[in-house]
Short mmCIF file of C-alpha atoms in Angstrom, two decimals:
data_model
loop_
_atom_site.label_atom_id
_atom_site.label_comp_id
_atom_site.label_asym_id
_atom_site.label_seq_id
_atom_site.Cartn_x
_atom_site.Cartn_y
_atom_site.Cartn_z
CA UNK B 142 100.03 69.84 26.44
CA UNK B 143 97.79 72.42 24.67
CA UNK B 144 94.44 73.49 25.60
CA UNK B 145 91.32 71.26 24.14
CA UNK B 146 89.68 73.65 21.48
CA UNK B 147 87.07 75.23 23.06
CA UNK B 148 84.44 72.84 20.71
CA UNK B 149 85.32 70.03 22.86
CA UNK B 150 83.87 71.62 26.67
CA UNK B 151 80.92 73.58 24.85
CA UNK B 152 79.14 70.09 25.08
CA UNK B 153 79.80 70.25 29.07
CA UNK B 154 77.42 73.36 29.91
CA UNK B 155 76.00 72.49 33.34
CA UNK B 156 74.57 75.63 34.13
CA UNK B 157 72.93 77.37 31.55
CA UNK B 158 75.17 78.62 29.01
CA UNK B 159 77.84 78.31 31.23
CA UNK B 160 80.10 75.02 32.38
CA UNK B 161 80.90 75.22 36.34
CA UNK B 162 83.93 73.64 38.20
CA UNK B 163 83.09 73.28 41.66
CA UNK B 164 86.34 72.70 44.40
CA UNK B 165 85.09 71.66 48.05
CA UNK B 166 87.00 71.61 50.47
CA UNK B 167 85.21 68.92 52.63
CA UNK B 168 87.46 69.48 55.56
CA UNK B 169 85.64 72.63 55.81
CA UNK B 170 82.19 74.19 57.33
CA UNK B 171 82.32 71.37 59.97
CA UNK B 172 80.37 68.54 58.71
CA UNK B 173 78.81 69.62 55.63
CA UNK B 174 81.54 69.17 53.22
CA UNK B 175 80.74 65.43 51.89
CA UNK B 176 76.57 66.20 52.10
CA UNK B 177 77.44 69.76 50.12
CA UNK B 178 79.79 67.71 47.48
CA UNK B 179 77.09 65.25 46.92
CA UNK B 180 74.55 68.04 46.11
CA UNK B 181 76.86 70.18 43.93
CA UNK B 182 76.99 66.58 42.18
CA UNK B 183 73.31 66.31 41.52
CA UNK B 184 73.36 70.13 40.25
CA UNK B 185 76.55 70.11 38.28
CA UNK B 186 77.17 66.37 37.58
CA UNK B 187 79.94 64.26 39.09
CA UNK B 188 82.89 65.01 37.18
CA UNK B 189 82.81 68.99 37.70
CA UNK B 190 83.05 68.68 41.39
CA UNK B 191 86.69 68.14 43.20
CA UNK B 192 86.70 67.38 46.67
CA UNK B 193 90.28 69.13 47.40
CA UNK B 194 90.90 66.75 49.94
CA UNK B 195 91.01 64.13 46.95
CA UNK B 196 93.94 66.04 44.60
CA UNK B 197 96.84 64.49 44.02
CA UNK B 198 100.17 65.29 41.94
CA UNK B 199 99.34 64.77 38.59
CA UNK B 200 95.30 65.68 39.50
CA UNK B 201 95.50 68.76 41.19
CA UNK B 202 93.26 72.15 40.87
CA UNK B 203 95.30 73.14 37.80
CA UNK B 204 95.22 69.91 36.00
CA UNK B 205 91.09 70.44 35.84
CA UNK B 206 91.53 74.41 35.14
CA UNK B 207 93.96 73.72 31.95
CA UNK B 208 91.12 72.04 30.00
CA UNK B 209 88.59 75.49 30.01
CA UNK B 210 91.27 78.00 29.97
CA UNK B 211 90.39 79.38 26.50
CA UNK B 212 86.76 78.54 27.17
CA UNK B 213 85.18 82.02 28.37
CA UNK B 214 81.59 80.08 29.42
CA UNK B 215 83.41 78.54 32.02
CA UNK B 216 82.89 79.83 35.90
CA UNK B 217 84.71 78.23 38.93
CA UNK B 218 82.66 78.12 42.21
CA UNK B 219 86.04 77.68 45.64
CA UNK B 220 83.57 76.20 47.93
CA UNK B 221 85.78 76.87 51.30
CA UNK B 222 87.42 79.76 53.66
CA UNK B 223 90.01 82.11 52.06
CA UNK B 224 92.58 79.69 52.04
CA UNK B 225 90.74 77.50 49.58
CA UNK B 226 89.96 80.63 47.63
CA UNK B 227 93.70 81.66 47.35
CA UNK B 228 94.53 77.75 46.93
CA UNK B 229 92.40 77.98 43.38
CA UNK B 230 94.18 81.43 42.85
CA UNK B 231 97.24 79.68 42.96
CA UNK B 232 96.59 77.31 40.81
CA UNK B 233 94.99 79.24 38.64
CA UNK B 234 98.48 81.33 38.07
CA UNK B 235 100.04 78.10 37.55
CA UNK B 236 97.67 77.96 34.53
CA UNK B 237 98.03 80.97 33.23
CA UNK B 238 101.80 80.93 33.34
CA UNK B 239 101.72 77.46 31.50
CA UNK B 240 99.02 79.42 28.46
CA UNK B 241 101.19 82.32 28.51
CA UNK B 242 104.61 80.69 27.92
CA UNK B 243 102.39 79.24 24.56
CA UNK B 244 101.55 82.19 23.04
CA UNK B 245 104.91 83.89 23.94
CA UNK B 246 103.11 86.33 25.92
CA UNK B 247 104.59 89.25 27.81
CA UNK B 248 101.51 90.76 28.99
CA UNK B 249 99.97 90.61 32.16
CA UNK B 250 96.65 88.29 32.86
CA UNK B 251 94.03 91.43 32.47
CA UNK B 252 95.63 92.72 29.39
CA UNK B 253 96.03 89.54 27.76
CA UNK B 254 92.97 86.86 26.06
CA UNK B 255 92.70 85.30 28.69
CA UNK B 256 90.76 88.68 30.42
CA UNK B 257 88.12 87.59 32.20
CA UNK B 258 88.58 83.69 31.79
CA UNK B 259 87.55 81.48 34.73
CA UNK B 260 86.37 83.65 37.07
CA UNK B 261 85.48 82.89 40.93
CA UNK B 262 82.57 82.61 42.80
CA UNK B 263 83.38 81.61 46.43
CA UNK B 264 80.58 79.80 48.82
CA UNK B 265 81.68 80.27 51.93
CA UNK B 266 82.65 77.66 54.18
CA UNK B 267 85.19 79.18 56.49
CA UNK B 268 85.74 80.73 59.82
CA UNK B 269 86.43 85.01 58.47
CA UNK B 270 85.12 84.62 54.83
CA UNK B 271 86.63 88.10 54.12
CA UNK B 272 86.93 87.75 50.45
CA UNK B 273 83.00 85.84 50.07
CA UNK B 274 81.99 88.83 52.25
CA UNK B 275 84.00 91.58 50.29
CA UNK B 276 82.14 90.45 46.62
CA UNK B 277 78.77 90.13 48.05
CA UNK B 278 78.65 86.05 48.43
CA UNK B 279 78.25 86.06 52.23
CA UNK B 280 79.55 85.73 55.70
CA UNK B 281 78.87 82.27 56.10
CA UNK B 282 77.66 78.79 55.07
CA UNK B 283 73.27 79.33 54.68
CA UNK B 284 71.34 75.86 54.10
CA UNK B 285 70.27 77.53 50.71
CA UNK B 286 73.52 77.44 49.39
CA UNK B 287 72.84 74.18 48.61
CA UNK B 288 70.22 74.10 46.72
CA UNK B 289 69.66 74.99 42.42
CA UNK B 290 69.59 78.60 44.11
CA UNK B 291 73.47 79.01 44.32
CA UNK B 292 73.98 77.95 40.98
CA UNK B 293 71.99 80.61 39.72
CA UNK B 294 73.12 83.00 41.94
CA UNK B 295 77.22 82.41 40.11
CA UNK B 296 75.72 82.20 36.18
CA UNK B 297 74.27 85.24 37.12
CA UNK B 298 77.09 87.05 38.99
CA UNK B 299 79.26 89.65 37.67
CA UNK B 300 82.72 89.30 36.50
CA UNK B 301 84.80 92.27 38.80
CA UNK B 302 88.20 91.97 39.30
CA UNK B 303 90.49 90.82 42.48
CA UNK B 304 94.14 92.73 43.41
CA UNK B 305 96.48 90.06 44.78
CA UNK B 306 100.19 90.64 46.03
CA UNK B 307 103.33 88.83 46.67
CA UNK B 308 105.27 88.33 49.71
CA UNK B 309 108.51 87.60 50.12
CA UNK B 310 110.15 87.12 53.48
CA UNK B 311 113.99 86.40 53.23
CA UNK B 312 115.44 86.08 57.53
CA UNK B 313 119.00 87.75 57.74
CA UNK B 314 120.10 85.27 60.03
CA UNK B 315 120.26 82.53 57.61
CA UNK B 316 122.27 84.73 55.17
CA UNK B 317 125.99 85.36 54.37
CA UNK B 318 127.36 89.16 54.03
CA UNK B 319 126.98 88.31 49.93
CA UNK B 320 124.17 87.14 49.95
CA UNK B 321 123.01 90.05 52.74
CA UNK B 322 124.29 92.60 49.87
CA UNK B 323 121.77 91.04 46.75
CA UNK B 324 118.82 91.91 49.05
CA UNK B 325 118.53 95.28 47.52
CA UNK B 326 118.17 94.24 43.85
CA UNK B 327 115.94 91.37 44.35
CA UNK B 328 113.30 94.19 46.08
CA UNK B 329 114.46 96.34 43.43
CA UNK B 330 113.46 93.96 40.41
CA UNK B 331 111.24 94.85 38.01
CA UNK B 332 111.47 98.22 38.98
CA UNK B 333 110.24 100.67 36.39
CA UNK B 334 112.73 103.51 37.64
CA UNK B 335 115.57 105.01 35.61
CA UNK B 336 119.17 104.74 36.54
CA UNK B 337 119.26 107.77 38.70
CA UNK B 338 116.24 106.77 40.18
CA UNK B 339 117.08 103.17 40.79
CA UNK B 340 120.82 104.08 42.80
CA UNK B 341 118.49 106.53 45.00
CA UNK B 342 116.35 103.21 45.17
CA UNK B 343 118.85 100.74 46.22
CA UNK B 344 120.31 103.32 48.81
CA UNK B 345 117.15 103.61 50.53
CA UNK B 346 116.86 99.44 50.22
CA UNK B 347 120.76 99.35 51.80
CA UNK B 348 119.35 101.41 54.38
CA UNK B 349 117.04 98.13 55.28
CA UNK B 350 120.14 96.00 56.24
CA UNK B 351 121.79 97.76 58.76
CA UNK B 352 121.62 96.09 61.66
CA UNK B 353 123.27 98.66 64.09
CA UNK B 354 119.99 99.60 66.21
CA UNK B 355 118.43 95.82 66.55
CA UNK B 356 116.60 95.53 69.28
CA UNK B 357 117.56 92.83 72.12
CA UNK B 358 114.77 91.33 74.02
CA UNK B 359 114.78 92.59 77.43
CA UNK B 360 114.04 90.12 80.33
CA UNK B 361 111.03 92.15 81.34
CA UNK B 362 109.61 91.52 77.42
CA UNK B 363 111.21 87.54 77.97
CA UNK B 364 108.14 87.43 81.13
CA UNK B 365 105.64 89.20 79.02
CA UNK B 366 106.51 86.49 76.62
CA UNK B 367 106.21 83.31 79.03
CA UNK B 368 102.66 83.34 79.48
CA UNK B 369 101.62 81.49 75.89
CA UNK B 370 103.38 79.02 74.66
CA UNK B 371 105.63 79.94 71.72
CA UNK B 372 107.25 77.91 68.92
CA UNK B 373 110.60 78.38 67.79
CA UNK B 374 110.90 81.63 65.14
CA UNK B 375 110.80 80.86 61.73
CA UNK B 376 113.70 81.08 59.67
CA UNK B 377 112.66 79.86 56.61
CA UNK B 378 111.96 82.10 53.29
CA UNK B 379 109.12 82.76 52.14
CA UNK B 380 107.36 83.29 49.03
CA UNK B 381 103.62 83.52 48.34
CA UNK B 382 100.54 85.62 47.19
CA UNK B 383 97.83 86.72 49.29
CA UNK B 384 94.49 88.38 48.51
CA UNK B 385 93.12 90.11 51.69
CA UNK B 386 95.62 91.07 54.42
CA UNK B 387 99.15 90.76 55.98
CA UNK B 388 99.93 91.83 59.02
CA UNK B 389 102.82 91.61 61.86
CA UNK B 390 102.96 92.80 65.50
CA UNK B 391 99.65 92.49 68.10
CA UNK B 392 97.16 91.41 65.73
CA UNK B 393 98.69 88.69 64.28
CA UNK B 394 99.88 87.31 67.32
CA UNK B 395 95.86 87.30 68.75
CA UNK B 396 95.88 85.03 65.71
CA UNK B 397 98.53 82.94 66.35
CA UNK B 398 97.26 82.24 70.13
CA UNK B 399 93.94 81.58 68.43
CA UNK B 400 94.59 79.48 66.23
CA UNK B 401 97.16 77.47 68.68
CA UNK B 402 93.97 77.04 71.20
CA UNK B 403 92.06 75.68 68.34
CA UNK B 404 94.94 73.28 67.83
CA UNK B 405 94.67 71.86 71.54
CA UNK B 406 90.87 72.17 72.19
CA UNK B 407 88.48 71.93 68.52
CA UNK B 408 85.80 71.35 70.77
CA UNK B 409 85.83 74.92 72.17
CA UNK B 410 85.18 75.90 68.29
CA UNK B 411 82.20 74.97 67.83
CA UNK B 412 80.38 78.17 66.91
CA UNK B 413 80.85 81.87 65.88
CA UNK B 414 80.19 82.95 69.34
CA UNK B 415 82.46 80.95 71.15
CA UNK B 416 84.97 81.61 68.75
CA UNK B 417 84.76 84.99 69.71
CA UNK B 418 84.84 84.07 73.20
CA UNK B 419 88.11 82.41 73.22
CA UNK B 420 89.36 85.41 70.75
CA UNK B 421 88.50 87.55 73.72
CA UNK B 422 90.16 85.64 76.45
CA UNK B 423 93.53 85.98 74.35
CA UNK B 424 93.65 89.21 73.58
CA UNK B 425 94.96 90.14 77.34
CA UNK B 426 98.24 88.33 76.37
CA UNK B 427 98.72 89.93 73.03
CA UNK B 428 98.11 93.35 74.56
CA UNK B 429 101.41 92.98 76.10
CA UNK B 430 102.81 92.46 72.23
CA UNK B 431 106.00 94.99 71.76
CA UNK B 432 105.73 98.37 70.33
CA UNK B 433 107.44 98.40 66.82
CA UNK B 434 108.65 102.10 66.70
CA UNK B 435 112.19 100.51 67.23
CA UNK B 436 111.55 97.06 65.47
CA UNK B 437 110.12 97.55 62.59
CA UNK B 438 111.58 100.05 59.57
CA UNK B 439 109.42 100.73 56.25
CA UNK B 440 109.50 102.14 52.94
CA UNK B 441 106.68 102.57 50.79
CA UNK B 442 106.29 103.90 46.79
CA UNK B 443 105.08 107.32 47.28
CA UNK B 444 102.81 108.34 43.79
CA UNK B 445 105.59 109.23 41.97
CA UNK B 446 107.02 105.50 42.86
CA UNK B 447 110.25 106.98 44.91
CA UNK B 448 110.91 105.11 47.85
CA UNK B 449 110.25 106.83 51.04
CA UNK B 450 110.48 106.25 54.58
CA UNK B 451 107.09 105.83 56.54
CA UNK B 452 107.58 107.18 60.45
CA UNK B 453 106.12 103.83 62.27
CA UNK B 454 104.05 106.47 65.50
CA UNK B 455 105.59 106.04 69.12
CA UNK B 456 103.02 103.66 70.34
CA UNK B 457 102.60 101.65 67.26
CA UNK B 458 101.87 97.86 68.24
CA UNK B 459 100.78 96.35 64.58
CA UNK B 460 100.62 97.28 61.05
CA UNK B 461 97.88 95.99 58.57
CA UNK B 462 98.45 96.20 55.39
CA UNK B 463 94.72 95.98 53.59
CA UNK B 464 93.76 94.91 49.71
CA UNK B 465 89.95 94.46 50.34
CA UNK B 466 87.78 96.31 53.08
CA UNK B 467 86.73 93.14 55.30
CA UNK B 468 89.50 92.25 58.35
CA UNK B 469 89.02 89.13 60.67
CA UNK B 470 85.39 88.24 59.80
CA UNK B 471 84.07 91.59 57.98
CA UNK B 472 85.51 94.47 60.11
CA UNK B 473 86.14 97.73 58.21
CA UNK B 474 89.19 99.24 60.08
CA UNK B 475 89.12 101.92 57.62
CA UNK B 476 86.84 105.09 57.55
CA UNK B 477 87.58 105.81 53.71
CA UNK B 478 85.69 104.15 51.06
CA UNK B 479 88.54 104.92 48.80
CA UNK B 480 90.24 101.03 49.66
CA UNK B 481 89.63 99.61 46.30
CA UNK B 482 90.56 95.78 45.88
CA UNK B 483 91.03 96.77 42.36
CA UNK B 484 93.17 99.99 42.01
CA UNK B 485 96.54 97.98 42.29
CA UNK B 486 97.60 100.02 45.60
CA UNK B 487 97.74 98.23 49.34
CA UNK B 488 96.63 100.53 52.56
CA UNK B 489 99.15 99.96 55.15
CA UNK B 490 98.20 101.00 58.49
CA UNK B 491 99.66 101.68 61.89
CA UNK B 492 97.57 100.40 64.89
CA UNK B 493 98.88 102.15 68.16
CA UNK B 494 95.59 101.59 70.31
CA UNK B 495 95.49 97.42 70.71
CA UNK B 496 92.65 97.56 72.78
CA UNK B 497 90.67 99.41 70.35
CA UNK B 498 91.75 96.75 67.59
CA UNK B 499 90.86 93.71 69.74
CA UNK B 500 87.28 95.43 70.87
CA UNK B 501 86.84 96.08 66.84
CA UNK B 502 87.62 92.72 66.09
CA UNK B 503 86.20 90.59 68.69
CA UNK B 504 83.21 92.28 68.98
CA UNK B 505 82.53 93.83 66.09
CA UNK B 506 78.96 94.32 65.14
CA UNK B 507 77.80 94.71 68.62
CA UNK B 508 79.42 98.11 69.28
CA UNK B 509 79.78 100.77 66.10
CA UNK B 510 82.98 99.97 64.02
CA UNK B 511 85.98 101.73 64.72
CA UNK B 512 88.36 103.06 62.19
CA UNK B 513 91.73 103.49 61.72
CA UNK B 514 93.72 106.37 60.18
CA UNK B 515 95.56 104.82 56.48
CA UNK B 516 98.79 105.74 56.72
CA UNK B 517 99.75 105.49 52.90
CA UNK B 518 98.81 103.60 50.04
CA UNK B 519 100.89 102.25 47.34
CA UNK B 520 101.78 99.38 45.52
CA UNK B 521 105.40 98.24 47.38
CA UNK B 522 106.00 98.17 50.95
CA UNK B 523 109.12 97.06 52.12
CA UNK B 524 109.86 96.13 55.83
CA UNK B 525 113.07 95.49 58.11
CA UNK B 526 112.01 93.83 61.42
CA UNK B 527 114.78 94.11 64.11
CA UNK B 528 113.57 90.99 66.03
CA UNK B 529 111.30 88.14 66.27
CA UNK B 530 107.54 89.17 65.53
CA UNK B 531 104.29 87.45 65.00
CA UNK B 532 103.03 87.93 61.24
CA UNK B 533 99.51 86.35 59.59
CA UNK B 534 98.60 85.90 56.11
CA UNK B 535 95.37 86.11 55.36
CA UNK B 536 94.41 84.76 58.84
CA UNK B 537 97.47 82.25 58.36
CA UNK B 538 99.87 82.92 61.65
CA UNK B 539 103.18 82.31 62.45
CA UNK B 540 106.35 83.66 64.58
CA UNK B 541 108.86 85.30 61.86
CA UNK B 542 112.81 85.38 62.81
CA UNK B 543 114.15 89.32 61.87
CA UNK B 544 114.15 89.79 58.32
CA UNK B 545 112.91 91.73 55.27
CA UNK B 546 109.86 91.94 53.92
CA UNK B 547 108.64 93.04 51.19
CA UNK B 548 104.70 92.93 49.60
CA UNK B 549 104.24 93.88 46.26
CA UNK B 550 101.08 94.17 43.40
CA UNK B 551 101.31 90.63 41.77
CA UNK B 552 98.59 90.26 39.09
CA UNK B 553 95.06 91.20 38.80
CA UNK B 554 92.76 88.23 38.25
CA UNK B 555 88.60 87.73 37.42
CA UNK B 556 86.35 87.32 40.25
CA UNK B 557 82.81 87.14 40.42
CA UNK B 558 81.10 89.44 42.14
CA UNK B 559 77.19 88.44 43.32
CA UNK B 560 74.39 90.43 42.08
CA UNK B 561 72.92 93.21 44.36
CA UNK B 562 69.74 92.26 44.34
CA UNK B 563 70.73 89.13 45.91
CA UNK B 564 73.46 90.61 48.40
CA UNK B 565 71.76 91.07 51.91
CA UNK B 566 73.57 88.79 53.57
CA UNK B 567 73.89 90.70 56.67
CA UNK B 568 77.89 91.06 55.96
CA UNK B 569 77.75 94.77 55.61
CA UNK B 570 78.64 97.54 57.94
CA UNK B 571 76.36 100.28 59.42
CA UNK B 572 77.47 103.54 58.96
CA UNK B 573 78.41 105.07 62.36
CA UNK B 574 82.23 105.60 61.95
CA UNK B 575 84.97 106.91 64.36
CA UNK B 576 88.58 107.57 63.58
CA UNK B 577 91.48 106.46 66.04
CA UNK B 578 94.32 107.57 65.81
#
């Protein structure tokens, strides 16, 4: 069904001359969901706050969004970690695709009406907060937040804009030879190249596929593997959109062992510093994560959007590719401030010294941050692992089966972006920098 005319939501305005939707995720920020819903209640009024634990089919995110779509007065506060931030993201596009299939639309969000409608605030309830910290909102939950304060704070926020990107993850093993032999043109689609430049495209994509120098695990990498406890590789496909980070090799798989602790023992998570603490403890086991010289291959779009080969270094143990400039809870592995969450290029970057990584992101603001080298930027990476690896999402771990990978620029949506005034939040940097190579 249509959109309500945007008469019938003008009479809504909770905040000013603005209406805000409010999402909580009350499974989040320990125990303070319910006691933050009921407050965002007494500010906002009942029905414009959504406990996420709550949705159903048929009232989810989007089924609230729909209704304010072509109001621009309306503002949507993700109270949550980045996951509930990219949750509202998605259903957001889920909107957007429904209002531009109306119209008969062929332009993208940020060229179309819609520019600038429903834009995010984020109060951050999570464990890295990248994206709050990234646009100024904070590093983590404050008691203020729940006051009249934070309201004010998002009607008088700036509308920026946010980069997001699409992963797809199709593993060879489940494939046939045909289907093996489509891989090319489904990286290849929507590809703005001619046909010359296209057949040099789809070579360079063939190139992905073979096989001939996989890597077998060794039995001396089997021990190095015995230590934590592993699941079974996935070998599922994969589809989604992320808005900070992906990342395969060593770093994710400090994740994944992180994560798999906090799984076993919640009560060791009870803080920021013991967090750390256990992050610490398994980083020893990660450190003996395989070098990907010889399992991983990837192309990139140089500026002139030819496909080229990027030379993974020798001691290469992970590669980041970065949208915004906050990594695992607000480190800046970059020394560049040309990473621009709004330029509609990805940094991918090569990490050969793992100890320096797990130092940078244990640690962090105790020591002076330590940068990496970016080894291209672009807007399509495409990757061939050769064997099992550990890969993260925006924090999100998991053990991948081989495959290929590919991350390209999905849309460009509204975000709000917290006045300066108001942004010492202690998220920021210093300025001492070092670059590793």
């Amino acid at each position: 069904s249509p959109s309500p005319p945007i008469a019938s939501v003008t009479n809504q305005r909770n905040a000013g001359p603005y209406t805000i939707i409010a999402f909580v995720n009350s499974s989040s920020g320990g125990q303070m969901g319910k006691s933050l819903q009921t407050a965002l209640q007494s500010h906002l009024g009942s029905s414009h706050v959504i406990d996420l634990n709550s949705c159903r089919p048929g009232n989810m995110p989007e089924d609230t969004l729909i209704k304010y779509a072509n109001d621009p007065m309306t503002r949507v506060l993700a109270c949550g970690g980045d996951g509930t931030c990219g949750w509202i993201f998605s259903s957001l596009d889920k909107v957007w695709s429904k209002e531009l299939d109306q119209t008969c639309s062929n332009e993208p969000l940020h060229l179309s009406k819609y520019k600038g409608h429903l834009p995010l605030a984020i109060m951050p309830l999570g464990t890295g907060n990248d994206l709050s910290r990234q646009y100024g909102w904070g590093p983590e939950f404050k008691s203020h937040m729940k006051s009249k304060r934070m309201i004010t704070a998002v009607q008088n926020a700036k509308v920026s804009e946010l980069d997001r990107w699409r992963c797809i993850i199709m593993p060879l093993q489940t494939l046939g030879e045909d289907e093996m032999q489509l891989i090319p043109k489904i990286l290849g689609e929507n590809s703005q190249a001619n046909d010359g430049d296209m057949a040099v495209k789809l070579n360079a994509l063939h190139s992905l596929l073979d096989g001939a120098d996989s890597v077998r695990i060794t039995q001396s990498h089997r021990k190095s593997q015995k230590k934590p406890i592993e699941c079974k590789p996935s070998d599922q496909f994969f589809d989604g959109v992320f808005c900070n980070y992906f990342s395969l090799g060593f770093d994710a798989k400090v994740v994944y062992l992180f994560h798999h602790e906090r799984e076993l023992h919640p009560e060791k998570f009870s803080s920021p510093l013991k967090n750390k603490m256990v992050y610490i403890k398994k980083s020893p086991y990660a450190l003996k994560a395989p070098k990907l010289r010889k399992r991983v291959k990837v192309l990139v779009n140089d500026e002139n959007g030819k496909l080229v080969k990027l030379k993974v270094p020798k001691n290469c143990r992970a590669i980041i590719l970065m949208n915004i400039q906050s990594y695992a809870g607000g480190r800046h592995l970059t020394s560049t401030s040309k990473g621009d969450p709004t330029d509609g290029e990805i940094e991918v970057i090569f990490v050969s010294n793992a100890v320096r990584l797990g130092s940078c992101a244990a640690i962090g603001p105790v020591i002076p941050f330590l940068h990496f080298q970016v080894a291209a930027r672009t807007n399509n990476v495409c990757m061939r692992t050769l064997c099992p690896l550990h890969c993260q999402v925006d924090g999100e771990p998991w053990l991948q089966e081989e495959g290929v990978i590919q991350v390209k620029f999905h849309s460009k949506n509204p975000i709000l972006e917290k006045m300066k005034e108001s942004m010492n939040c202690g998220c920021m940097g210093g300025t001492d920098e070092a670059v590793i190579n």
